[in-house]
CSV table of C-alpha atoms and ligand atoms in Angstrom, one decimal:
chain,number,residue,atom,x,y,z
P,1,MET,CA,44.9,21.4,244.4
P,2,SER,CA,46.3,23.8,242.7
P,3,GLU,CA,44.3,25.8,240.1
P,4,LYS,CA,44.1,25.2,236.5
P,5,VAL,CA,42.6,26.1,233.3
P,6,GLN,CA,41.5,24.4,230.3
P,7,LEU,CA,42.2,25.1,226.9
P,8,LEU,CA,40.5,23.6,224.1
P,9,ALA,CA,42.3,23.0,220.7
P,10,ASN,CA,42.9,20.9,218.0
P,11,GLY,CA,40.0,18.8,219.6
P,12,ASN,CA,41.9,18.4,222.5
P,13,THR,CA,41.5,19.6,226.1
P,14,TYR,CA,45.0,20.6,227.7
P,15,GLU,CA,45.0,21.6,231.3
P,16,LEU,CA,47.3,24.7,232.1
P,17,ASP,CA,48.7,25.5,235.6
P,18,VAL,CA,47.6,28.9,237.3
P,19,VAL,CA,50.5,30.6,239.2
P,20,VAL,CA,49.2,32.4,241.6
P,21,GLY,CA,51.3,35.3,243.1
P,22,THR,CA,51.4,36.8,247.0
P,23,GLU,CA,48.6,39.2,246.3
P,24,GLY,CA,46.5,36.7,244.5
P,25,ASP,CA,47.2,37.9,240.8
P,26,LYS,CA,47.2,35.1,238.8
P,27,GLY,CA,49.1,34.0,235.5
P,28,ILE,CA,48.4,31.2,233.1
P,29,ASP,CA,51.5,29.0,233.0
P,30,ILE,CA,52.2,28.7,229.1
P,31,THR,CA,55.9,27.7,229.5
P,32,LYS,CA,55.0,24.1,227.5
P,33,LEU,CA,52.7,25.5,225.2
P,34,GLN,CA,54.1,25.1,222.0
P,35,GLU,CA,55.6,22.0,222.8
P,36,THR,CA,52.2,20.5,223.9
P,37,THR,CA,49.6,22.3,221.6
P,38,GLY,CA,52.1,23.6,218.5
P,39,TYR,CA,50.4,27.1,219.4
P,40,VAL,CA,51.9,30.2,220.8
P,41,THR,CA,50.1,33.0,222.4
P,42,LEU,CA,50.4,36.5,220.6
P,43,ASP,CA,50.4,39.6,222.6
P,44,THR,CA,51.6,42.7,221.0
P,45,GLY,CA,53.0,45.2,223.3
P,46,TYR,CA,52.6,42.2,225.7
P,47,LYS,CA,49.9,43.9,227.6
P,48,ASN,CA,48.9,40.6,229.1
P,49,THR,CA,52.0,38.9,229.1
P,50,GLY,CA,54.3,38.1,232.6
P,51,SER,CA,57.4,37.7,231.6
P,52,THR,CA,59.0,36.5,235.0
P,53,THR,CA,58.2,36.0,238.4
P,54,SER,CA,59.5,38.7,240.7
P,55,ALA,CA,59.8,39.4,244.0
P,56,ILE,CA,60.6,43.1,244.1
P,57,THR,CA,58.0,45.3,243.0
P,58,TYR,CA,54.1,45.0,243.2
P,59,LEU,CA,52.1,47.3,241.3
P,60,ASP,CA,48.1,47.0,241.5
P,61,GLY,CA,46.9,49.4,238.6
P,62,ASP,CA,43.3,49.6,239.7
P,63,LYS,CA,43.9,50.4,243.0
P,64,GLY,CA,46.5,52.8,242.6
P,65,ILE,CA,48.9,50.7,244.8
P,66,LEU,CA,52.9,50.3,244.3
P,67,ARG,CA,55.2,48.5,247.2
P,68,TYR,CA,59.0,48.0,247.0
P,69,ARG,CA,59.4,44.6,248.6
P,70,GLY,CA,55.9,44.6,250.5
P,71,TYR,CA,56.6,48.7,251.6
P,72,SER,CA,54.2,51.1,250.2
P,73,ILE,CA,55.4,53.9,248.1
P,74,GLU,CA,53.8,56.4,250.3
P,75,GLU,CA,55.7,55.3,253.3
P,76,VAL,CA,58.7,54.6,251.9
P,77,ALA,CA,58.9,58.0,250.1
P,78,GLU,CA,58.1,59.8,253.5
P,79,LYS,CA,60.5,57.6,255.6
P,80,ALA,CA,63.4,56.1,254.0
P,81,SER,CA,66.5,57.5,251.8
P,82,PHE,CA,67.6,56.7,248.4
P,83,THR,CA,70.0,54.5,249.5
P,84,GLU,CA,68.1,52.7,252.1
P,85,VAL,CA,65.6,51.9,249.4
P,86,MET,CA,68.5,50.7,247.0
P,87,TYR,CA,69.6,48.2,249.5
P,88,LEU,CA,65.7,47.2,249.9
P,89,LEU,CA,65.8,46.6,246.6
P,90,LEU,CA,68.8,44.7,246.2
P,91,TYR,CA,68.8,42.7,249.3
P,92,GLY,CA,64.9,42.3,250.0
P,93,GLU,CA,64.8,43.7,253.4
P,94,LEU,CA,65.1,47.3,255.1
P,95,PRO,CA,68.9,47.8,256.3
P,96,LYS,CA,69.8,47.8,260.0
P,97,THR,CA,71.7,51.0,260.9
P,98,HIS,CA,75.1,49.2,260.5
P,99,GLU,CA,73.9,47.7,257.3
P,100,LEU,CA,73.3,50.9,256.1
P,101,GLU,CA,76.5,52.6,257.2
P,102,ALA,CA,78.5,49.8,255.5
P,103,PHE,CA,76.5,50.0,252.0
P,104,ASN,CA,76.7,53.7,252.2
P,105,ALA,CA,80.6,53.6,253.1
P,106,LYS,CA,81.0,51.3,250.0
P,107,LEU,CA,79.0,53.2,247.4
P,108,SER,CA,81.2,56.5,248.5
P,109,GLN,CA,84.3,55.0,248.1
P,110,ALA,CA,83.8,53.8,244.6
P,111,GLY,CA,82.3,56.6,242.8
P,112,GLU,CA,85.6,57.4,240.8
P,113,ILE,CA,85.4,56.8,236.7
P,114,PRO,CA,88.7,57.0,234.6
P,115,THR,CA,89.4,60.9,233.7
P,116,GLN,CA,90.2,58.9,230.3
P,117,LEU,CA,87.0,58.1,229.7
P,118,ASP,CA,85.9,61.5,230.1
P,119,LYS,CA,87.4,62.3,226.6
P,120,ILE,CA,84.1,60.6,225.5
P,121,LEU,CA,82.5,64.1,225.9
P,122,ASP,CA,84.9,65.5,223.4
P,123,ALA,CA,83.3,63.5,220.6
P,124,PHE,CA,79.8,64.9,221.1
P,125,PRO,CA,78.1,68.0,219.8
P,126,LYS,CA,77.3,70.7,222.2
P,127,ASP,CA,73.5,70.2,221.4
P,128,ALA,CA,73.9,66.0,222.0
P,129,HIS,CA,71.2,64.6,224.0
P,130,PRO,CA,72.6,64.1,227.3
P,131,MET,CA,70.9,60.2,227.2
P,132,SER,CA,73.3,59.5,224.2
P,133,ILE,CA,76.2,60.6,226.3
P,134,LEU,CA,75.1,58.4,229.2
P,135,GLY,CA,75.0,55.3,226.9
P,136,ALA,CA,78.1,55.9,225.6
P,137,TYR,CA,79.4,56.5,228.9
P,138,PHE,CA,78.0,52.9,230.0
P,139,ASN,CA,79.3,51.0,227.1
P,140,GLY,CA,82.5,52.8,227.9
P,141,LEU,CA,82.8,51.5,231.6
P,142,SER,CA,81.9,48.4,230.0
P,143,ALA,CA,85.5,48.5,228.5
P,144,HIS,CA,87.2,49.9,231.6
P,145,PHE,CA,85.8,47.5,233.9
P,146,SER,CA,85.9,44.5,231.7
P,147,LYS,CA,87.2,41.8,234.4
P,148,ASP,CA,84.3,39.6,235.5
P,149,ASN,CA,81.8,42.4,234.4
P,150,ALA,CA,78.9,39.9,233.4
P,151,ALA,CA,79.3,38.2,236.8
P,152,VAL,CA,76.1,38.7,239.5
P,153,THR,CA,78.6,40.0,242.4
P,154,ASP,CA,78.0,42.8,245.0
P,155,GLU,CA,81.1,44.4,244.0
P,156,ASN,CA,79.9,45.0,240.6
P,157,ILE,CA,76.4,46.1,241.4
P,158,LEU,CA,78.0,48.5,244.0
P,159,LEU,CA,80.6,49.7,241.7
P,160,VAL,CA,77.7,50.7,239.0
P,161,LEU,CA,75.4,52.3,241.8
P,162,ALA,CA,78.3,54.0,243.0
P,163,GLN,CA,79.5,55.5,239.8
P,164,MET,CA,76.1,56.5,238.2
P,165,PRO,CA,76.1,59.8,239.7
P,166,THR,CA,79.1,60.6,238.9
P,167,VAL,CA,78.6,59.9,235.3
P,168,VAL,CA,75.4,62.1,235.5
P,169,ALA,CA,77.5,64.8,237.3
P,170,HIS,CA,80.0,64.8,234.4
P,171,ILE,CA,77.1,64.9,232.1
P,172,GLN,CA,75.4,67.7,233.7
P,173,GLN,CA,78.8,69.7,234.6
P,174,TRP,CA,79.8,69.7,230.7
P,175,ILE,CA,76.5,70.9,229.7
P,176,ARG,CA,76.4,73.8,232.2
P,177,GLY,CA,80.5,74.3,231.0
P,178,GLY,CA,81.6,74.1,234.8
P,179,ARG,CA,84.4,71.8,236.0
P,180,PHE,CA,84.2,68.1,237.2
P,181,VAL,CA,83.9,67.9,241.2
P,182,ASP,CA,85.4,65.2,242.8
P,183,ASN,CA,83.9,62.8,244.5
P,184,ASN,CA,83.3,63.4,248.2
P,185,ALA,CA,83.3,60.4,250.2
P,186,SER,CA,82.1,62.4,254.0
P,187,LEU,CA,78.8,63.5,252.0
P,188,ASP,CA,75.8,61.2,251.7
P,189,TYR,CA,74.9,59.8,248.0
P,190,VAL,CA,72.3,62.3,247.2
P,191,ALA,CA,74.3,65.4,248.4
P,192,ASN,CA,77.4,64.2,247.0
P,193,PHE,CA,75.5,64.3,243.3
P,194,LEU,CA,73.9,67.6,243.8
P,195,LYS,CA,77.6,68.9,244.8
P,196,MET,CA,79.2,67.2,241.9
P,197,SER,CA,76.5,68.3,239.4
P,198,PHE,CA,76.5,72.4,240.6
P,199,GLY,CA,79.3,72.6,242.5
P,200,GLU,CA,82.8,74.1,241.9
P,201,PRO,CA,86.1,72.1,242.8
P,202,GLY,CA,87.0,73.0,246.4
P,203,ASP,CA,83.3,74.6,247.2
P,204,SER,CA,82.9,73.1,250.7
P,205,SER,CA,79.5,75.3,251.0
P,206,ASP,CA,76.5,73.7,252.5
P,207,LEU,CA,73.5,72.6,250.5
P,208,ASN,CA,70.2,73.6,251.0
P,209,PRO,CA,68.4,70.5,253.0
P,210,ILE,CA,65.0,71.4,251.1
P,211,VAL,CA,67.0,70.4,247.9
P,212,VAL,CA,68.7,67.5,249.1
P,213,GLU,CA,65.2,65.9,250.5
P,214,ALA,CA,63.6,66.8,247.2
P,215,MET,CA,66.1,65.2,245.0
P,216,ASP,CA,66.3,62.2,247.2
P,217,LYS,CA,62.1,62.0,247.3
P,218,LEU,CA,62.1,62.0,243.4
P,219,LEU,CA,64.9,59.3,243.3
P,220,ILE,CA,62.8,56.7,245.5
P,221,LEU,CA,59.8,57.4,243.5
P,222,HIS,CA,61.5,56.6,240.4
P,223,ALA,CA,63.5,53.3,242.1
P,224,ASP,CA,61.8,50.9,240.4
P,225,HIS,CA,58.5,50.0,238.5
P,226,GLU,CA,58.5,46.3,238.0
P,227,GLN,CA,58.8,44.9,234.3
P,228,ASN,CA,58.2,48.0,232.4
P,229,CYS,CA,59.8,49.3,229.0
P,230,SER,CA,63.7,49.6,230.3
P,231,THR,CA,63.2,47.2,232.8
P,232,SER,CA,62.1,44.4,230.5
P,233,THR,CA,64.8,45.8,228.0
P,234,VAL,CA,67.3,45.0,230.7
P,235,ARG,CA,66.4,41.9,231.7
P,236,ILE,CA,66.1,41.0,228.1
P,237,VAL,CA,69.9,42.0,227.2
P,238,GLY,CA,71.0,40.7,230.6
P,239,SER,CA,69.2,37.3,229.9
P,240,SER,CA,72.0,36.6,227.0
P,241,ASN,CA,74.8,37.2,229.8
P,242,ALA,CA,75.7,40.4,228.6
P,243,ASN,CA,78.1,42.0,231.1
P,244,ILE,CA,76.1,44.6,234.0
P,245,TYR,CA,77.4,47.7,231.8
P,246,ALA,CA,76.1,46.6,228.8
P,247,SER,CA,72.5,45.7,230.3
P,248,MET,CA,72.0,48.7,231.9
P,249,ALA,CA,73.0,50.6,228.4
P,250,GLY,CA,69.9,48.4,226.9
P,251,GLY,CA,67.9,50.0,229.9
P,252,ILE,CA,69.2,53.5,229.1
P,253,ALA,CA,68.0,53.5,225.8
P,254,ALA,CA,64.8,51.8,226.3
P,255,LEU,CA,64.1,54.6,229.1
P,256,TRP,CA,65.2,57.4,226.5
P,257,GLY,CA,61.7,57.3,224.7
P,258,PRO,CA,59.3,60.1,224.7
P,259,LEU,CA,56.5,57.3,225.7
P,260,HIS,CA,58.7,56.3,228.8
P,261,GLY,CA,61.0,58.2,230.6
P,262,GLY,CA,61.4,61.0,227.8
P,263,ALA,CA,58.1,62.1,228.8
P,264,ASN,CA,59.3,64.0,231.4
P,265,GLN,CA,61.2,66.2,229.2
P,266,ALA,CA,58.4,66.3,226.6
P,267,VAL,CA,56.1,67.5,229.8
P,268,LEU,CA,58.1,70.7,230.5
P,269,GLU,CA,58.4,71.0,226.8
P,270,MET,CA,54.4,70.8,226.2
P,271,LEU,CA,54.0,73.2,229.6
P,272,GLU,CA,56.4,76.2,227.8
P,273,ALA,CA,54.9,75.8,224.9
P,274,ILE,CA,51.5,76.4,226.1
P,275,LYS,CA,52.5,78.9,228.4
P,276,ALA,CA,54.3,80.8,225.2
P,277,ASP,CA,50.9,79.7,223.8
P,278,GLY,CA,49.1,81.9,226.0
P,279,GLY,CA,48.1,79.5,228.4
P,280,ASP,CA,44.9,78.1,226.5
P,281,THR,CA,44.9,74.6,228.2
P,282,ASP,CA,41.5,73.9,226.6
P,283,LYS,CA,43.3,74.1,223.0
P,284,TRP,CA,46.0,71.9,223.9
P,285,ILE,CA,43.3,69.4,225.4
P,286,ALA,CA,41.5,69.5,222.3
P,287,LYS,CA,44.9,68.8,220.3
P,288,ALA,CA,45.1,65.6,222.8
P,289,LYS,CA,41.6,64.5,221.7
P,290,ASP,CA,42.2,65.0,217.8
P,291,LYS,CA,42.9,62.0,216.5
P,292,ASN,CA,44.2,63.4,213.2
P,293,ASP,CA,46.5,65.1,215.7
P,294,PRO,CA,49.8,62.9,216.7
P,295,PHE,CA,50.1,65.3,220.0
P,296,ARG,CA,49.3,63.3,223.3
P,297,LEU,CA,49.1,65.0,226.3
P,298,MET,CA,52.3,64.2,227.8
P,299,GLY,CA,52.4,62.9,231.5
P,300,PHE,CA,49.0,61.6,231.0
P,301,GLY,CA,48.2,57.8,231.1
P,302,HIS,CA,49.9,54.5,231.7
P,303,ARG,CA,49.6,51.0,230.6
P,304,VAL,CA,48.9,49.6,234.3
P,305,TYR,CA,47.6,52.7,236.6
P,306,LYS,CA,43.9,52.8,235.4
P,307,ASN,CA,42.9,55.0,238.6
P,308,PHE,CA,45.7,57.2,239.5
P,309,ASP,CA,49.4,56.9,239.7
P,310,PRO,CA,50.2,57.0,243.0
P,311,ARG,CA,53.8,58.3,242.7
P,312,ALA,CA,52.1,61.5,240.8
P,313,ASN,CA,50.3,62.1,244.2
P,314,ILE,CA,53.2,62.3,246.2
P,315,ILE,CA,55.3,64.4,243.4
P,316,LYS,CA,52.5,66.9,242.9
P,317,LYS,CA,52.6,67.3,247.0
P,318,ALA,CA,56.5,67.2,246.7
P,319,CYS,CA,56.4,69.8,244.1
P,320,ASP,CA,54.0,72.3,246.0
P,321,ASN,CA,56.1,72.4,248.8
P,322,LEU,CA,59.4,72.8,247.3
P,323,LEU,CA,58.3,75.8,245.4
P,324,GLU,CA,56.9,77.1,248.5
P,325,ALA,CA,59.9,76.1,250.3
P,326,LEU,CA,62.1,77.9,247.8
P,327,ASN,CA,59.7,80.7,247.4
P,328,ILE,CA,59.7,80.1,243.6
P,329,ASN,CA,56.4,81.3,241.5
P,330,ASP,CA,56.4,78.8,238.0
P,331,ASP,CA,53.8,79.7,236.1
P,332,ILE,CA,54.1,76.1,234.6
P,333,LEU,CA,52.6,74.3,237.8
P,334,ASP,CA,49.6,76.6,237.3
P,335,ILE,CA,49.4,75.3,233.9
P,336,ALA,CA,49.7,71.7,234.9
P,337,LYS,CA,47.5,72.0,237.5
P,338,ARG,CA,44.8,73.9,234.9
P,339,LEU,CA,45.4,70.9,232.4
P,340,GLU,CA,44.7,68.1,235.1
P,341,GLU,CA,41.7,69.7,236.4
P,342,VAL,CA,40.1,70.3,233.0
P,343,ALA,CA,41.4,66.5,231.9
P,344,LEU,CA,40.2,64.7,234.7
P,345,LYS,CA,36.6,66.3,234.0
P,346,ASP,CA,36.6,65.3,230.5
P,347,GLU,CA,34.8,62.2,229.1
P,348,TYR,CA,37.6,61.6,226.4
P,349,PHE,CA,40.5,61.0,229.3
P,350,ILE,CA,37.8,59.9,231.7
P,351,SER,CA,36.7,56.8,229.6
P,352,ARG,CA,40.3,55.7,228.7
P,353,LYS,CA,41.1,56.1,232.3
P,354,LEU,CA,44.1,58.5,231.6
P,355,TYR,CA,45.5,60.4,234.7
P,356,PRO,CA,48.5,62.2,235.5
P,357,ASN,CA,51.4,59.7,235.9
P,358,VAL,CA,54.8,59.8,237.5
P,359,ASP,CA,56.5,62.5,234.5
P,360,PHE,CA,53.8,65.2,235.0
P,361,TYR,CA,54.9,67.1,237.7
P,362,SER,CA,58.6,65.7,238.3
P,363,GLY,CA,60.0,68.0,235.5
P,364,ILE,CA,58.7,71.1,237.6
P,365,ILE,CA,61.1,70.2,240.6
P,366,TYR,CA,64.0,69.2,238.3
P,367,LYS,CA,63.4,72.5,237.0
P,368,ALA,CA,63.2,74.3,240.3
P,369,LEU,CA,66.9,72.3,241.3
P,370,GLY,CA,68.2,73.6,238.5
P,371,PHE,CA,68.5,70.8,235.8
P,372,PRO,CA,68.2,71.7,232.5
P,373,THR,CA,65.2,70.3,230.7
P,374,GLU,CA,67.3,67.6,228.4
P,375,MET,CA,68.8,66.4,231.8
P,376,PHE,CA,65.3,65.2,233.4
P,377,THR,CA,65.2,61.4,231.6
P,378,VAL,CA,69.1,61.3,233.0
P,379,LEU,CA,67.9,62.0,236.4
P,380,PHE,CA,65.1,59.3,235.7
P,381,ALA,CA,67.8,56.7,234.9
P,382,LEU,CA,69.9,57.9,237.8
P,383,GLY,CA,66.8,56.9,239.9
P,384,ARG,CA,65.9,53.8,238.3
P,385,MET,CA,69.4,52.3,238.1
P,386,PRO,CA,68.6,50.4,241.6
P,387,GLY,CA,65.7,48.6,240.1
P,388,TRP,CA,67.2,47.7,236.8
P,389,LEU,CA,70.2,46.1,239.0
P,390,SER,CA,67.7,44.6,241.3
P,391,GLN,CA,66.0,43.0,238.4
P,392,TRP,CA,69.2,42.1,236.3
P,393,LYS,CA,70.5,40.3,239.8
P,394,GLU,CA,67.4,38.7,240.2
P,395,LEU,CA,67.1,37.1,236.6
P,396,ARG,CA,70.6,36.1,236.8
P,397,LEU,CA,70.2,34.4,240.2
P,398,GLN,CA,67.2,32.6,239.0
P,399,LYS,CA,69.1,31.0,236.2
P,400,GLN,CA,66.5,32.3,233.8
P,401,PRO,CA,66.8,31.2,230.2
P,402,ILE,CA,67.5,33.9,227.3
P,403,GLY,CA,64.5,36.1,226.6
P,404,ARG,CA,63.4,35.0,222.9
P,405,PRO,CA,60.0,36.0,222.1
P,406,MET,CA,58.2,34.2,219.4
P,407,GLN,CA,56.2,35.3,216.3
P,408,ILE,CA,53.5,34.6,213.7
P,409,TYR,CA,55.0,35.1,210.7
P,410,ASN,CA,52.8,36.9,208.2
P,411,GLY,CA,55.3,37.9,205.2
P,412,SER,CA,55.2,36.2,201.7
P,413,GLY,CA,55.4,32.7,201.3
P,414,MET,CA,58.5,31.0,199.6
P,415,ARG,CA,59.5,32.0,196.6
P,416,PRO,CA,62.2,31.8,194.0
P,417,TYR,CA,64.8,34.1,193.8
P,418,VAL,CA,64.7,36.9,190.9
P,419,ASP,CA,68.0,37.9,189.4
P,420,ILE,CA,68.7,41.5,189.5
P,421,LYS,CA,68.2,42.5,185.6
P,422,ASP,CA,64.5,40.5,185.8
P,423,ARG,CA,63.1,42.7,188.6
J,1,CMC,N1,46.9,62.0,225.9
J,1,CMC,C1,45.9,61.5,224.7
J,1,CMC,N2,45.5,60.3,224.3
J,1,CMC,C2,46.0,59.1,225.1
J,1,CMC,C3,47.0,59.5,225.8
J,1,CMC,C4,47.7,60.8,226.1
J,1,CMC,N3,48.5,60.9,226.8
J,1,CMC,N4,47.3,58.0,226.3
J,1,CMC,C5,46.5,57.5,225.6
J,1,CMC,N5,45.6,57.9,224.7
J,1,CMC,C6,44.7,57.5,224.1
J,1,CMC,C7,45.4,56.6,222.9
J,1,CMC,O1,45.0,57.4,221.9
J,1,CMC,C8,44.2,55.5,222.9
J,1,CMC,O2,43.1,55.7,222.3
J,1,CMC,P1,41.8,55.0,221.4
J,1,CMC,O3,41.6,53.9,222.5
J,1,CMC,O4,40.8,56.0,220.9
J,1,CMC,O5,43.0,54.9,220.4
J,1,CMC,C9,43.7,55.0,224.6
J,1,CMC,O6,44.0,56.4,225.3
J,1,CMC,C10,44.8,54.0,225.0
J,1,CMC,O7,45.6,54.2,224.6
J,1,CMC,P2,47.3,53.2,224.3
J,1,CMC,O8,48.6,53.9,223.6
J,1,CMC,O9,46.8,52.2,223.7
J,1,CMC,O10,47.8,53.2,226.0
J,1,CMC,P3,49.1,52.4,226.2
J,1,CMC,O11,48.9,51.4,227.5
J,1,CMC,O12,49.4,51.6,225.0
J,1,CMC,O13,50.1,53.4,226.5
J,1,CMC,C11,51.1,55.3,227.8
J,1,CMC,C12,50.6,54.0,228.0
J,1,CMC,C13,51.9,55.9,228.9
J,1,CMC,C14,52.7,54.9,226.6
J,1,CMC,C15,50.2,56.4,226.5
J,1,CMC,O14,49.3,56.8,227.7
J,1,CMC,C16,51.1,57.7,226.4
J,1,CMC,O15,51.8,57.8,225.6
J,1,CMC,N6,51.1,58.6,227.4
J,1,CMC,C17,51.9,59.8,227.3
J,1,CMC,C18,53.6,59.7,227.5
J,1,CMC,C19,53.7,59.7,228.7
J,1,CMC,O16,53.4,60.3,229.7
J,1,CMC,N7,54.6,58.7,229.2
J,1,CMC,C20,55.0,58.2,230.3
J,1,CMC,C21,54.3,56.9,231.1
J,1,CMC,S1,54.6,56.6,232.7
J,1,CMC,C22,56.0,56.9,233.2
J,1,CMC,C23,57.2,55.5,232.4
J,1,CMC,O17,56.7,54.7,231.9
J,1,CMC,O18,58.1,56.3,231.9
């Protein structure tokens, strides 16, 4: 018999079904709660609310487990390529060789964006944040590719995946004052992206495979993270049947904030500030603990991970390897490691279960690859795009109703309108 929980309300006992996930996680089904009891639940910040069932990503925050479609993040990051992970997230299974080849071929042929759209860049001041430009491109793309763009089709999804690196590379070239480099269908997804980002038109030199591999791994580690802030935003926007580009633009806006994807930029800025301040990590740890100081240790803490973030462990190792391979000696890596060491021994961080998250070391890698700090969150978006699209696809295929949370109103009671001259 399926598990039930009892709710005592209005002097009545109500039985509520329990939904059990594959890994034994349990949720109380309250879909009929208001209808049967007159109550709604209140959960600011959704700390206890499951917004959906999902078969894409599994996360256990206490044990530091992250799996894409059942495959551990450690194994996927070590053995798969980013496009393989895209396929896995979208279709639920690892591709066979011919399936991956066909998928890659489709991606490499669909990356062009209308040249007219690049005029968007002229509308931005040179110091514009690239996330604002990315959002603008996506809203622009929804106008240029408006035919059936709300439909859940492979064609639409692959088009967005193919266009994303081109858009990001155009923003990157605009920032560095370079020229746009055409999509090269003979290169794989990540190599093509790096060429478009840093190359010159007509340049056929080979990329350093260490650089391509580091970028590929970072993108895999960002590919999906179940119902986080930006993904939930994508789902909410998508639930109104908004088109695919508008739904992704919602995710881009949510990701931008420093408590979410914007943290990778904030971490690097913090590390540079500590360096400029003489490298006194104790002082900055004290600032983070001071409740009268709004400063937080960026790249630390997570809503779900309460032991360690498995992505951070992998990125820390990748960071060490990349800097060594490229012979880069970056002081800020030492500062980051010192900060981590001090924080992990400090009662404040221990008692609140605050550990380095995915954003703590990723910026040091992006910096070593040559990206400017303000591009970091855009690169997070590049990695997260397959996750957003997979979640959008799942939501729409499940025919979920429009997302519309309830509230408990605590404003003024009914009162008569006061004429302006009498206020
Ligand atoms: N530095 C100092 N104190 C912190 C930090 C931090 N980074 N994070 C949380 N705390 C404290 C917070 O002040 C609170 O203390 P108290 O109980 O005394 O009031 C306690 O820890 C719980 O924090 P919270 O804000 O209630 O926790 P949350 O689950 O709502 O927030 C978080 C999670 C990630 C927004 C938060 O830890 C944070 O702001 N971290 C820094 C920003 C960051 O690195 N974000 C990236 C998150 S991972 C990737 C992603 O999602 O994009």
